[in-house]
Amino acid sequence: MGTKGPSGHVKIDLVSTEVVGKECAAEGAILLLEDHDDFREMLRTYLQRAGYRCEGYSSALDALTVLQGGKKVCLILLDLMMPGLSGFQFRTEQLADAALRDIPVVVLTAGQHSLDYHGNLEAVAYLQKPVDFDEVLAVVRAHCGPPASTSSVV
């Protein structure tokens, strides 16, 4: 999945570094699907302070419903092990929906699985928990472009 960096954190493996659209951050929010409240709120706040619009969901089903309702999103940060609808099931539903399948997904996982294990998820990156927030920000910038505005926090 990655290599240990100087901080001891596992470095991310980027599958793709293609920016979806230069104005992506201005067009949509980042959806963060994570069932651990403290981690979700810390990461959401970090991304917002970096200038990105980020919405956190503890339920993959709620997030899927919002997406199917037309919510504009430039990136999904997806925890795989969630109660109810798992991250795996969420991604299966997302890929089956023509309107949602092209939204890039970054997998956040505590599992020690290889990229082969996650290959069917077609994610643009895989981050091993505990994640380094600066590495998350680098992935967000690579796929969403620069923040719409660094002076406003939503």
Backbone as JSON, one array per atom type, in Angstrom:
{
  "sequence": "MGTKGPSGHVKIDLVSTEVVGKECAAEGAILLLEDHDDFREMLRTYLQRAGYRCEGYSSALDALTVLQGGKKVCLILLDLMMPGLSGFQFRTEQLADAALRDIPVVVLTAGQHSLDYHGNLEAVAYLQKPVDFDEVLAVVRAHCGPPASTSSVV",
  "N": [[0.81, -1.2, 0.0], [1.98, 1.23, 0.67], [4.86, 3.15, 1.72], [6.79, 3.63, 4.68], [7.07, 6.87, 5.93], [9.19, 9.66, 7.03], [7.9, 10.51, 9.33], [6.86, 8.23, 10.34], [4.39, 7.49, 9.53], [2.39, 5.7, 7.2], [3.09, 6.15, 3.88], [1.11, 7.36, 1.18], [-0.25, 5.56, -1.6], [-0.57, 6.64, -4.7], [-2.82, 6.06, -7.2], [-3.61, 7.4, -9.4], [-2.84, 10.61, -10.63], [-4.22, 12.46, -11.97], [-5.79, 15.51, -12.4], [-9.13, 16.17, -11.9], [-10.58, 18.42, -12.66], [-9.68, 21.78, -13.14], [-11.18, 23.72, -11.91], [-12.55, 22.34, -10.07], [-12.72, 22.35, -7.21], [-14.14, 24.67, -6.8], [-16.54, 23.97, -7.86], [-17.63, 21.82, -6.46], [-18.11, 19.97, -3.4], [-16.07, 18.2, -1.02], [-16.73, 14.95, -0.12], [-16.75, 13.29, 2.87], [-16.72, 10.2, 4.12], [-16.98, 8.62, 6.99], [-17.14, 6.72, 9.89], [-16.19, 7.12, 12.47], [-16.59, 9.54, 14.72], [-14.86, 11.56, 15.94], [-12.48, 11.48, 14.39], [-13.56, 12.01, 11.84], [-14.57, 14.61, 12.19], [-12.24, 16.03, 12.84], [-10.69, 15.75, 10.47], [-12.44, 16.86, 8.59], [-12.61, 19.51, 9.52], [-9.92, 20.27, 9.25], [-9.6, 20.17, 6.43], [-11.47, 22.11, 5.71], [-10.34, 24.39, 6.87], [-8.17, 24.57, 5.25], [-9.34, 25.62, 3.09], [-11.21, 24.22, 1.58], [-14.47, 23.04, 0.73], [-16.06, 20.78, 2.72], [-17.96, 18.01, 3.53], [-19.08, 15.94, 6.08], [-20.03, 12.57, 6.65], [-21.47, 10.04, 8.62], [-22.79, 7.89, 7.84], [-22.88, 5.77, 5.13], [-25.06, 5.28, 3.54], [-26.64, 7.58, 3.88], [-24.93, 9.46, 2.68], [-24.84, 8.45, 0.06], [-27.49, 8.83, -0.69], [-27.62, 11.64, -0.67], [-25.83, 12.2, -2.74], [-27.17, 10.99, -4.9], [-29.26, 12.68, -5.01], [-28.27, 14.83, -6.38], [-26.13, 16.33, -5.42], [-23.23, 18.26, -5.87], [-20.01, 17.1, -6.17], [-16.5, 16.95, -5.8], [-14.69, 15.08, -4.94], [-14.5, 12.01, -3.14], [-13.84, 10.9, 0.06], [-13.37, 7.89, 1.41], [-14.14, 5.69, 3.94], [-13.75, 2.26, 4.45], [-14.7, 0.32, 6.27], [-17.56, 0.5, 7.6], [-20.54, 0.78, 9.59], [-23.75, -0.66, 8.74], [-24.43, 0.2, 5.5], [-21.56, -0.64, 3.93], [-18.29, 0.74, 3.09], [-17.36, -0.63, 0.86], [-19.77, -1.54, -0.28], [-20.99, 0.92, -0.75], [-19.26, 1.97, -2.71], [-19.68, 0.13, -4.78], [-22.36, 0.67, -5.41], [-22.06, 3.34, -6.21], [-20.4, 3.1, -8.47], [-22.15, 1.78, -10.14], [-23.97, 3.68, -10.83], [-24.51, 5.83, -13.36], [-24.42, 8.63, -13.21], [-22.81, 9.1, -11.05], [-20.49, 7.61, -11.13], [-18.06, 8.64, -12.1], [-16.99, 10.27, -10.17], [-14.13, 10.84, -8.37], [-12.61, 8.62, -5.98], [-11.05, 8.33, -2.85], [-9.67, 5.93, -0.91], [-9.85, 5.32, 2.52], [-8.34, 3.43, 4.88], [-7.98, 1.14, 7.59], [-7.23, -1.36, 7.31], [-4.87, -3.93, 6.47], [-4.48, -4.53, 3.76], [-3.53, -5.44, 0.42], [-3.03, -3.52, -2.64], [-4.11, -5.07, -4.65], [-6.23, -6.33, -3.39], [-8.02, -4.26, -3.1], [-8.48, -3.55, -5.7], [-10.82, -3.75, -7.28], [-12.23, -1.59, -6.5], [-11.5, 0.66, -7.84], [-10.29, 3.06, -7.01], [-8.71, 6.31, -6.77], [-6.65, 6.73, -5.05], [-5.15, 5.24, -2.15], [-5.19, 5.39, 1.28], [-3.52, 4.64, 4.21], [-4.7, 4.19, 7.46], [-3.38, 5.19, 10.62], [-3.96, 8.28, 9.05], [-1.88, 10.78, 7.57], [-2.59, 14.07, 7.79], [-1.58, 16.06, 6.11], [-0.8, 14.58, 3.89], [-3.3, 13.71, 3.04], [-4.33, 16.17, 2.27], [-2.63, 16.73, 0.13], [-3.49, 14.81, -1.73], [-6.12, 15.64, -2.08], [-5.68, 18.17, -3.24], [-4.46, 17.32, -5.6], [-6.57, 16.14, -6.95], [-8.76, 17.85, -6.8], [-7.88, 20.34, -7.34], [-6.75, 23.71, -6.58], [-8.03, 25.25, -3.55], [-11.27, 26.87, -3.59], [-11.42, 29.25, -2.24], [-9.24, 30.49, 0.12], [-9.96, 31.95, 2.27], [-12.48, 31.53, 3.26], [-14.46, 29.54, 5.35], [-16.59, 26.83, 5.43]],
  "CA": [[0.0, 0.0, 0.0], [2.8, 2.4, 0.72], [6.09, 3.02, 2.46], [6.83, 4.49, 5.86], [7.75, 8.14, 5.76], [10.0, 10.07, 8.18], [7.05, 10.67, 10.5], [6.4, 6.93, 10.78], [3.11, 7.22, 8.89], [2.49, 5.02, 5.92], [2.89, 7.07, 2.76], [0.03, 6.96, 0.3], [0.0, 5.09, -2.95], [-1.47, 7.28, -5.64], [-3.06, 5.27, -8.38], [-3.71, 8.36, -10.47], [-2.68, 11.98, -10.18], [-4.93, 13.31, -12.92], [-6.73, 16.45, -11.8], [-10.4, 16.0, -12.58], [-10.9, 19.7, -13.27], [-8.99, 22.84, -12.42], [-12.14, 24.47, -11.12], [-13.33, 21.35, -9.35], [-12.98, 22.76, -5.84], [-15.17, 25.71, -6.83], [-17.79, 23.38, -8.32], [-18.2, 20.8, -5.6], [-17.54, 19.73, -2.08], [-15.46, 16.91, -0.74], [-17.57, 14.14, 0.77], [-15.96, 12.47, 3.77], [-17.53, 9.14, 4.71], [-16.19, 8.06, 8.09], [-18.05, 6.48, 11.0], [-15.61, 7.57, 13.74], [-16.94, 10.96, 14.81], [-13.73, 12.46, 16.22], [-11.61, 11.52, 13.21], [-14.29, 12.68, 10.75], [-14.65, 16.05, 12.46], [-10.89, 16.61, 12.74], [-10.29, 15.82, 9.06], [-13.33, 17.82, 7.94], [-12.17, 20.84, 9.96], [-8.61, 20.5, 8.63], [-9.81, 20.48, 5.0], [-12.15, 23.39, 5.63], [-9.37, 25.44, 7.18], [-7.3, 24.67, 4.06], [-10.1, 26.35, 2.08], [-12.1, 23.33, 0.83], [-15.79, 22.71, 1.28], [-16.04, 19.37, 3.06], [-19.11, 17.55, 4.29], [-18.83, 14.64, 6.68], [-21.16, 11.66, 6.85], [-21.17, 8.82, 9.36], [-23.57, 6.84, 7.19], [-22.67, 5.69, 3.68], [-26.39, 5.35, 2.93], [-27.01, 9.0, 3.84], [-24.08, 10.11, 1.67], [-25.3, 7.99, -1.25], [-28.77, 9.5, -0.93], [-27.3, 13.03, -0.99], [-25.24, 12.19, -4.08], [-28.22, 10.67, -5.87], [-30.1, 13.87, -5.07], [-27.67, 15.84, -7.25], [-25.06, 17.09, -4.77], [-21.99, 18.37, -6.65], [-18.87, 16.64, -5.38], [-15.28, 16.79, -6.6], [-13.91, 13.96, -4.43], [-15.05, 11.28, -2.0], [-12.91, 10.23, 0.95], [-14.23, 6.76, 1.79], [-13.77, 4.65, 4.89], [-14.33, 1.01, 3.98], [-15.36, -0.43, 7.33], [-18.59, 1.32, 8.2], [-21.74, 0.0, 9.91], [-24.81, -0.52, 7.75], [-23.86, 0.13, 4.15], [-20.1, -0.51, 4.06], [-17.62, 1.49, 2.03], [-17.33, -1.49, -0.33], [-21.11, -1.51, -0.87], [-21.18, 2.28, -1.25], [-18.52, 2.11, -3.97], [-20.38, -0.68, -5.78], [-23.54, 1.46, -5.81], [-21.59, 4.53, -6.91], [-19.92, 2.7, -9.8], [-23.3, 1.33, -10.94], [-24.78, 4.85, -11.15], [-23.83, 6.59, -14.42], [-24.25, 10.03, -12.81], [-21.89, 9.19, -9.92], [-19.33, 6.72, -11.26], [-16.82, 9.34, -12.43], [-16.48, 11.03, -9.02], [-12.99, 10.09, -7.84], [-12.69, 8.15, -4.6], [-9.84, 8.01, -2.12], [-10.01, 4.96, 0.14], [-9.2, 5.44, 3.82], [-8.52, 2.11, 5.47], [-7.11, 0.65, 8.65], [-6.88, -2.73, 6.92], [-3.52, -4.16, 5.96], [-4.68, -5.24, 2.51], [-2.76, -4.97, -0.72], [-3.79, -2.84, -3.69], [-4.87, -6.09, -5.37], [-7.47, -6.56, -2.64], [-8.91, -3.11, -3.34], [-8.46, -3.24, -7.12], [-12.15, -3.6, -7.86], [-12.82, -0.32, -6.05], [-11.12, 1.67, -8.82], [-10.01, 4.32, -6.31], [-7.57, 7.06, -7.29], [-5.59, 6.63, -4.04], [-5.44, 4.45, -0.95], [-4.45, 5.92, 2.41], [-3.53, 3.75, 5.37], [-4.91, 4.85, 8.75], [-3.76, 6.6, 10.77], [-3.51, 9.07, 7.92], [-1.21, 12.05, 7.78], [-3.51, 15.04, 7.19], [-0.91, 16.76, 5.01], [-0.87, 13.69, 2.73], [-4.68, 13.79, 2.57], [-4.45, 17.46, 1.58], [-1.94, 16.6, -1.16], [-4.37, 14.05, -2.62], [-7.24, 16.53, -2.37], [-5.2, 19.17, -4.21], [-4.19, 16.64, -6.88], [-7.81, 15.76, -7.63], [-9.75, 18.93, -6.78], [-7.26, 21.61, -7.66], [-6.63, 24.59, -5.41], [-9.33, 25.61, -2.95], [-12.0, 27.98, -4.21], [-11.03, 30.45, -1.51], [-8.62, 30.11, 1.38], [-10.41, 32.83, 3.33], [-13.8, 31.19, 3.77], [-14.66, 28.2, 5.89], [-18.02, 26.5, 5.45]],
  "C": [[0.84, 1.25, 0.0], [4.07, 2.11, 1.49], [6.05, 3.96, 3.64], [7.63, 5.74, 5.56], [8.53, 8.49, 7.01], [9.18, 10.21, 9.45], [6.57, 9.35, 11.05], [5.05, 6.55, 10.19], [3.35, 6.47, 7.58], [2.2, 6.03, 4.83], [1.83, 6.49, 1.84], [0.55, 6.39, -1.0], [-1.03, 5.76, -3.84], [-1.6, 6.38, -6.86], [-3.1, 6.18, -9.59], [-3.49, 9.75, -9.9], [-3.36, 12.96, -11.13], [-5.9, 14.21, -12.18], [-8.01, 16.39, -12.62], [-10.82, 17.29, -13.27], [-10.27, 20.81, -12.47], [-9.93, 23.62, -11.53], [-12.98, 23.56, -10.24], [-13.68, 21.8, -7.93], [-14.07, 23.83, -5.78], [-16.53, 25.11, -7.17], [-18.41, 22.4, -7.34], [-17.45, 20.65, -4.29], [-16.79, 18.41, -2.07], [-16.41, 16.19, 0.2], [-16.66, 13.23, 1.56], [-16.89, 11.47, 4.45], [-16.68, 8.41, 5.73], [-17.1, 7.91, 9.3], [-17.48, 6.89, 12.36], [-15.72, 9.09, 13.82], [-15.74, 11.88, 14.99], [-12.82, 12.59, 15.01], [-12.27, 12.28, 12.07], [-14.3, 14.19, 10.97], [-13.27, 16.72, 12.38], [-10.47, 16.77, 11.28], [-11.15, 16.83, 8.3], [-12.88, 19.25, 8.26], [-10.84, 21.21, 9.32], [-8.78, 20.91, 7.17], [-10.53, 21.81, 4.83], [-11.2, 24.55, 5.9], [-8.37, 25.62, 6.05], [-8.04, 25.33, 2.9], [-11.07, 25.51, 1.26], [-13.44, 23.19, 1.54], [-15.8, 21.2, 1.5], [-17.25, 19.05, 3.92], [-18.84, 16.15, 4.8], [-20.11, 13.86, 6.89], [-20.7, 10.44, 7.61], [-21.87, 7.63, 8.75], [-23.34, 6.89, 5.68], [-24.01, 5.79, 2.95], [-26.85, 6.8, 2.83], [-26.22, 9.73, 2.76], [-24.53, 9.72, 0.27], [-26.6, 8.68, -1.64], [-28.55, 10.96, -1.34], [-26.72, 13.12, -2.41], [-26.3, 11.93, -5.15], [-29.22, 11.81, -6.0], [-29.5, 15.01, -5.86], [-26.58, 16.67, -6.62], [-23.81, 17.08, -5.64], [-20.82, 18.06, -5.74], [-17.66, 16.5, -6.28], [-14.46, 15.59, -6.16], [-14.64, 13.33, -3.26], [-13.9, 10.65, -1.24], [-13.71, 9.14, 1.66], [-13.57, 5.79, 2.75], [-14.45, 3.37, 4.44], [-15.15, 0.29, 5.03], [-16.33, 0.47, 8.08], [-19.79, 0.43, 8.52], [-22.83, 0.25, 8.87], [-24.24, -0.75, 6.38], [-22.35, 0.37, 4.26], [-19.55, 0.36, 2.94], [-17.53, 0.7, 0.74], [-18.67, -1.43, -1.05], [-21.41, -0.13, -1.45], [-20.52, 2.42, -2.61], [-19.17, 1.29, -5.09], [-21.59, 0.07, -6.31], [-23.13, 2.68, -6.61], [-21.16, 4.18, -8.33], [-21.06, 2.27, -10.72], [-24.16, 2.5, -11.41], [-24.02, 5.73, -12.15], [-23.55, 8.04, -14.01], [-23.18, 10.19, -11.72], [-20.56, 8.49, -10.15], [-18.01, 7.44, -11.52], [-16.29, 10.22, -11.3], [-15.32, 10.24, -8.44], [-13.14, 9.77, -6.36], [-11.29, 7.87, -4.07], [-10.26, 7.1, -0.97], [-9.17, 5.24, 1.38], [-9.41, 4.1, 4.52], [-7.51, 1.82, 6.57], [-6.64, -0.76, 8.34], [-5.49, -2.8, 6.33], [-3.57, -4.91, 4.64], [-3.85, -4.63, 1.39], [-3.66, -4.21, -1.7], [-4.61, -3.83, -4.5], [-6.22, -6.33, -4.72], [-8.5, -5.47, -2.96], [-9.06, -2.78, -4.81], [-9.83, -3.02, -7.73], [-12.83, -2.31, -7.42], [-12.51, 0.83, -7.0], [-10.91, 3.05, -8.17], [-8.79, 4.99, -6.91], [-6.4, 7.03, -6.32], [-6.1, 5.81, -2.87], [-4.57, 4.99, 0.17], [-4.63, 5.0, 3.6], [-3.74, 4.59, 6.63], [-3.86, 4.35, 9.73], [-3.16, 7.43, 9.63], [-2.79, 10.32, 8.4], [-2.07, 13.09, 7.06], [-2.88, 15.8, 6.04], [-0.92, 15.9, 3.74], [-2.29, 13.66, 2.16], [-4.86, 15.07, 1.76], [-3.77, 17.41, 0.22], [-2.8, 15.85, -2.17], [-5.56, 14.91, -3.02], [-6.82, 17.56, -3.42], [-4.97, 18.55, -5.58], [-5.48, 16.37, -7.65], [-8.88, 16.85, -7.65], [-9.17, 20.26, -7.21], [-7.15, 22.46, -6.41], [-7.99, 24.91, -4.83], [-9.94, 26.81, -3.63], [-11.6, 29.29, -3.56], [-10.42, 30.0, -0.2], [-9.11, 30.96, 2.54], [-11.77, 32.45, 3.89], [-13.84, 29.74, 4.21], [-16.15, 27.95, 5.98], [-18.29, 25.59, 6.6]]
}
